C-alpha atoms as a PDB file:
ATOM      1  CA  VAL A   1     -28.921  -7.691  19.263  1.00  0.00           C
ATOM      2  CA  ALA A   2     -29.012  -5.232  17.164  1.00  0.00           C
ATOM      3  CA  ALA A   3     -25.545  -3.684  17.319  1.00  0.00           C
ATOM      4  CA  GLU A   4     -23.917  -7.446  17.832  1.00  0.00           C
ATOM      5  CA  ILE A   5     -25.666  -8.137  14.209  1.00  0.00           C
ATOM      6  CA  ALA A   6     -24.303  -4.760  12.503  1.00  0.00           C
ATOM      7  CA  HIS A   7     -21.055  -5.344  13.794  1.00  0.00           C
ATOM      8  CA  GLY A   8     -21.077  -9.122  12.140  1.00  0.00           C
ATOM      9  CA  GLU A   9     -22.424  -7.905   8.888  1.00  0.00           C
ATOM     10  CA  VAL A  10     -19.426  -4.966   9.688  1.00  0.00           C
ATOM     11  CA  ILE A  11     -16.877  -7.916   9.931  1.00  0.00           C
ATOM     12  CA  ARG A  12     -18.351  -9.926   7.251  1.00  0.00           C
ATOM     13  CA  ARG A  13     -17.797  -7.361   4.699  1.00  0.00           C
ATOM     14  CA  VAL A  14     -14.173  -6.033   5.898  1.00  0.00           C
ATOM     15  CA  ALA A  15     -13.234  -9.864   5.225  1.00  0.00           C
ATOM     16  CA  ARG A  16     -15.308  -9.865   1.716  1.00  0.00           C
ATOM     17  CA  PHE A  17     -13.198  -6.773   0.750  1.00  0.00           C
ATOM     18  CA  PHE A  18     -10.220  -8.117   1.745  1.00  0.00           C
ATOM     19  CA  LEU A  19     -10.406 -11.917   1.632  1.00  0.00           C
ATOM     20  CA  GLY A  20     -13.458 -11.440  -1.604  1.00  0.00           C
ATOM     21  CA  ASP A  21     -10.585 -12.475  -4.339  1.00  0.00           C
ATOM     22  CA  PRO A  22      -7.800 -14.471  -2.006  1.00  0.00           C
ATOM     23  CA  ALA A  23      -5.470 -13.861  -5.294  1.00  0.00           C
ATOM     24  CA  LEU A  24      -5.461 -10.833  -5.676  1.00  0.00           C
ATOM     25  CA  PHE A  25      -5.312 -10.321  -1.721  1.00  0.00           C
ATOM     26  CA  PHE A  26      -1.805 -12.286  -3.049  1.00  0.00           C
ATOM     27  CA  ARG A  27      -0.885 -10.899  -5.696  1.00  0.00           C
ATOM     28  CA  TYR A  28      -0.885  -7.459  -3.770  1.00  0.00           C
ATOM     29  CA  ILE A  29       1.540  -8.663  -1.132  1.00  0.00           C
ATOM     30  CA  SER A  30       3.707 -10.812  -3.665  1.00  0.00           C
ATOM     31  CA  VAL A  31       4.269  -7.409  -5.471  1.00  0.00           C
ATOM     32  CA  GLY A  32       5.066  -5.198  -2.369  1.00  0.00           C
ATOM     33  CA  ALA A  33       7.341  -7.817   0.214  1.00  0.00           C
ATOM     34  CA  LEU A  34       9.004  -8.042  -3.894  1.00  0.00           C
ATOM     35  CA  SER A  35       9.337  -3.970  -4.094  1.00  0.00           C
ATOM     36  CA  ALA A  36      10.821  -3.938  -0.140  1.00  0.00           C
ATOM     37  CA  LEU A  37      13.477  -6.218  -1.245  1.00  0.00           C
ATOM     38  CA  LEU A  38      14.193  -4.644  -4.090  1.00  0.00           C
ATOM     39  CA  GLU A  39      14.274  -1.612  -2.490  1.00  0.00           C
ATOM     40  CA  LEU A  40      15.821  -2.636   0.525  1.00  0.00           C
ATOM     41  CA  ALA A  41      18.655  -4.120  -1.684  1.00  0.00           C
ATOM     42  CA  LEU A  42      19.530  -1.404  -3.745  1.00  0.00           C
ATOM     43  CA  PHE A  43      20.286   0.936  -0.671  1.00  0.00           C
ATOM     44  CA  THR A  44      21.971  -2.074   0.190  1.00  0.00           C
ATOM     45  CA  LEU A  45      23.863  -1.217  -3.273  1.00  0.00           C
ATOM     46  CA  THR A  46      24.468   2.143  -3.285  1.00  0.00           C
ATOM     47  CA  TYR A  47      24.633   2.657  -0.460  1.00  0.00           C
ATOM     48  CA  GLN A  48      26.986   0.199   0.607  1.00  0.00           C
ATOM     49  CA  TYR A  49      29.376  -1.168  -2.051  1.00  0.00           C
ATOM     50  CA  LEU A  50      29.069   2.390  -4.085  1.00  0.00           C
ATOM     51  CA  ALA A  51      29.210   4.627  -1.586  1.00  0.00           C
ATOM     52  CA  TRP A  52      26.634   6.306  -3.059  1.00  0.00           C
ATOM     53  CA  PRO A  53      25.958   9.475  -0.604  1.00  0.00           C
ATOM     54  CA  LEU A  54      23.294   9.116   2.051  1.00  0.00           C
ATOM     55  CA  LEU A  55      20.210  11.041   0.771  1.00  0.00           C
ATOM     56  CA  LEU A  56      20.771   9.540  -3.450  1.00  0.00           C
ATOM     57  CA  ALA A  57      20.859   5.842  -2.154  1.00  0.00           C
ATOM     58  CA  ASN A  58      17.866   5.668  -0.306  1.00  0.00           C
ATOM     59  CA  SER A  59      15.554   8.532  -2.336  1.00  0.00           C
ATOM     60  CA  SER A  60      16.992   6.197  -5.708  1.00  0.00           C
ATOM     61  CA  ALA A  61      16.675   3.310  -3.895  1.00  0.00           C
ATOM     62  CA  LEU A  62      12.709   3.727  -3.047  1.00  0.00           C
ATOM     63  CA  ALA A  63      11.788   5.924  -6.362  1.00  0.00           C
ATOM     64  CA  LEU A  64      13.175   2.295  -8.749  1.00  0.00           C
ATOM     65  CA  ALA A  65      10.816   0.568  -5.790  1.00  0.00           C
ATOM     66  CA  LEU A  66       8.269   2.075  -6.106  1.00  0.00           C
ATOM     67  CA  GLY A  67       8.168   2.830 -10.576  1.00  0.00           C
ATOM     68  CA  LEU A  68       7.838  -0.123 -10.539  1.00  0.00           C
ATOM     69  CA  ASN A  69       5.369  -0.946  -7.837  1.00  0.00           C
ATOM     70  CA  PHE A  70       2.596   0.928  -9.820  1.00  0.00           C
ATOM     71  CA  LEU A  71       4.051  -1.228 -13.031  1.00  0.00           C
ATOM     72  CA  ALA A  72       3.466  -4.722 -10.740  1.00  0.00           C
ATOM     73  CA  GLN A  73       0.390  -3.633  -9.243  1.00  0.00           C
ATOM     74  CA  LYS A  74      -1.656  -2.131 -12.485  1.00  0.00           C
ATOM     75  CA  GLN A  75      -0.642  -4.980 -14.267  1.00  0.00           C
ATOM     76  CA  TRP A  76      -0.137  -7.948 -12.009  1.00  0.00           C
ATOM     77  CA  THR A  77      -1.948  -6.898  -9.640  1.00  0.00           C
ATOM     78  CA  PHE A  78      -5.730  -5.557  -9.821  1.00  0.00           C
ATOM     79  CA  ARG A  79      -5.342  -5.601 -14.490  1.00  0.00           C
ATOM     80  CA  ALA A  80      -5.931  -2.666 -14.810  1.00  0.00           C
ATOM     81  CA  ASP A  81      -6.746  -0.987 -18.195  1.00  0.00           C
ATOM     82  CA  GLY A  82      -6.908   2.572 -16.552  1.00  0.00           C
ATOM     83  CA  LYS A  83      -5.553   5.357 -18.429  1.00  0.00           C
ATOM     84  CA  PHE A  84      -1.343   5.074 -16.617  1.00  0.00           C
ATOM     85  CA  SER A  85      -1.314   8.646 -16.357  1.00  0.00           C
ATOM     86  CA  ARG A  86      -3.979   9.474 -14.388  1.00  0.00           C
ATOM     87  CA  GLN A  87      -3.597   5.842 -12.304  1.00  0.00           C
ATOM     88  CA  MET A  88      -0.212   7.225 -11.998  1.00  0.00           C
ATOM     89  CA  ARG A  89      -0.866  10.691 -10.321  1.00  0.00           C
ATOM     90  CA  LEU A  90      -3.250   9.135  -7.767  1.00  0.00           C
ATOM     91  CA  TYR A  91      -0.433   6.707  -6.882  1.00  0.00           C
ATOM     92  CA  LEU A  92       1.882   9.270  -6.142  1.00  0.00           C
ATOM     93  CA  LEU A  93      -1.794  10.799  -3.903  1.00  0.00           C
ATOM     94  CA  MET A  94      -1.867   7.668  -2.171  1.00  0.00           C
ATOM     95  CA  GLN A  95       2.153   7.401  -1.826  1.00  0.00           C
ATOM     96  CA  SER A  96       2.579  10.589  -0.579  1.00  0.00           C
ATOM     97  CA  ILE A  97      -0.936  10.493   2.060  1.00  0.00           C
ATOM     98  CA  SER A  98       0.889   7.324   3.228  1.00  0.00           C
ATOM     99  CA  ALA A  99       3.770   8.992   4.314  1.00  0.00           C
ATOM    100  CA  LEU A 100       2.047  11.285   6.860  1.00  0.00           C
ATOM    101  CA  ILE A 101       0.153   8.523   8.495  1.00  0.00           C
ATOM    102  CA  ASN A 102       3.535   6.667   8.853  1.00  0.00           C
ATOM    103  CA  THR A 103       5.073   9.500  10.080  1.00  0.00           C
ATOM    104  CA  LEU A 104       2.109  10.635  11.851  1.00  0.00           C
ATOM    105  CA  LEU A 105       1.656   7.126  13.537  1.00  0.00           C
ATOM    106  CA  VAL A 106       5.155   6.573  14.456  1.00  0.00           C
ATOM    107  CA  TYR A 107       5.480  10.104  15.878  1.00  0.00           C
ATOM    108  CA  LEU A 108       1.817   9.651  18.065  1.00  0.00           C
ATOM    109  CA  LEU A 109       2.001   6.410  19.224  1.00  0.00           C
ATOM    110  CA  ILE A 110       5.767   6.652  20.229  1.00  0.00           C
ATOM    111  CA  ALA A 111       6.627   9.729  21.520  1.00  0.00           C
ATOM    112  CA  ARG A 112       2.952  11.307  22.996  1.00  0.00           C
ATOM    113  CA  TRP A 113       1.504   8.127  23.855  1.00  0.00           C
ATOM    114  CA  GLY A 114       4.782   5.813  25.134  1.00  0.00           C
ATOM    115  CA  TRP A 115       4.323   2.800  22.978  1.00  0.00           C
ATOM    116  CA  SER A 116       6.769   0.691  22.238  1.00  0.00           C
ATOM    117  CA  ALA A 117       8.981   1.521  18.983  1.00  0.00           C
ATOM    118  CA  PRO A 118       8.651  -2.021  17.921  1.00  0.00           C
ATOM    119  CA  LEU A 119       4.651  -2.513  18.575  1.00  0.00           C
ATOM    120  CA  ALA A 120       4.312   0.945  17.142  1.00  0.00           C
ATOM    121  CA  LYS A 121       5.891   0.050  14.361  1.00  0.00           C
ATOM    122  CA  VAL A 122       4.077  -3.010  13.397  1.00  0.00           C
ATOM    123  CA  VAL A 123       0.803  -1.130  14.364  1.00  0.00           C
ATOM    124  CA  GLN A 124       1.984   1.400  11.916  1.00  0.00           C
ATOM    125  CA  ILE A 125       2.423  -0.656   9.386  1.00  0.00           C
ATOM    126  CA  GLY A 126      -0.260  -2.301   9.338  1.00  0.00           C
ATOM    127  CA  LEU A 127      -2.373   0.179   9.109  1.00  0.00           C
ATOM    128  CA  VAL A 128      -0.484   2.097   6.278  1.00  0.00           C
ATOM    129  CA  PHE A 129      -1.215  -1.270   4.717  1.00  0.00           C
ATOM    130  CA  VAL A 130      -4.995  -1.664   5.016  1.00  0.00           C
ATOM    131  CA  TRP A 131      -4.565   1.663   3.370  1.00  0.00           C
ATOM    132  CA  ASN A 132      -2.643   1.383   0.390  1.00  0.00           C
ATOM    133  CA  PHE A 133      -4.750  -1.809  -0.202  1.00  0.00           C
ATOM    134  CA  SER A 134      -8.020   0.121   0.021  1.00  0.00           C
ATOM    135  CA  PHE A 135      -7.005   2.699  -2.097  1.00  0.00           C
ATOM    136  CA  SER A 136      -5.377   1.708  -4.713  1.00  0.00           C
ATOM    137  CA  LYS A 137      -8.173  -1.268  -5.252  1.00  0.00           C
ATOM    138  CA  LEU A 138     -11.344   1.096  -4.554  1.00  0.00           C
ATOM    139  CA  VAL A 139      -9.588   4.594  -6.768  1.00  0.00           C
ATOM    140  CA  VAL A 140      -6.137   3.835  -8.145  1.00  0.00           C
ATOM    141  CA  PHE A 141      -6.544   0.173 -10.238  1.00  0.00           C
ATOM    142  CA  ALA A 142     -10.562   0.799  -9.503  1.00  0.00           C
ATOM    143  CA  ARG A 143     -12.903  -0.762 -12.312  1.00  0.00           C
ATOM    144  CA  ALA A 144     -14.844   1.020 -14.430  1.00  0.00           C
ATOM    145  CA  PRO A 145     -18.951   0.091 -13.878  1.00  0.00           C
ATOM    146  CA  THR A 146     -20.493  -2.095 -16.775  1.00  0.00           C
ATOM    147  CA  ALA A 147     -23.256  -1.815 -17.947  1.00  0.00           C
ATOM    148  CA  VAL A 148     -24.242  -5.232 -15.772  1.00  0.00           C
ATOM    149  CA  ASP A 149     -22.875  -3.475 -12.865  1.00  0.00           C
ATOM    150  CA  ALA A 150     -24.771  -0.160 -13.514  1.00  0.00           C
ATOM    151  CA  SER A 151     -28.095  -3.116 -13.782  1.00  0.00           C
ATOM    152  CA  VAL A 152     -27.923  -4.516 -10.222  1.00  0.00           C
END
């Protein structure tokens, strides 16, 4: 019974963390979706229509999408006042770790454990989303505690 209560409390806390501020969660998802569409459009434009080399087209589209994603998450999603350079460094660290998690999960799920590629990719995307949202909220764009927070 105690384990069931503890399990229920964990689920409530996780739900509150992700959905406690539905507007924030919606903004986060919206910015991510727009960034993905921007990256796809820029890649398609530069590679398919302007005939840029593959890796140049991809890295350029990714860099621009990540930069705009950072600015939108900082200004609109989290409305974060923190120091720009510190937040940018933390954001780039988060993205680097995300790339490693992404690659490791795809390798493990498909090559080592035999999952189907589409299922593995969906699971990988979901787990990386959880990592990115959590790290963004708790570290990159975390609000400094106020005097009221400290007194509670």
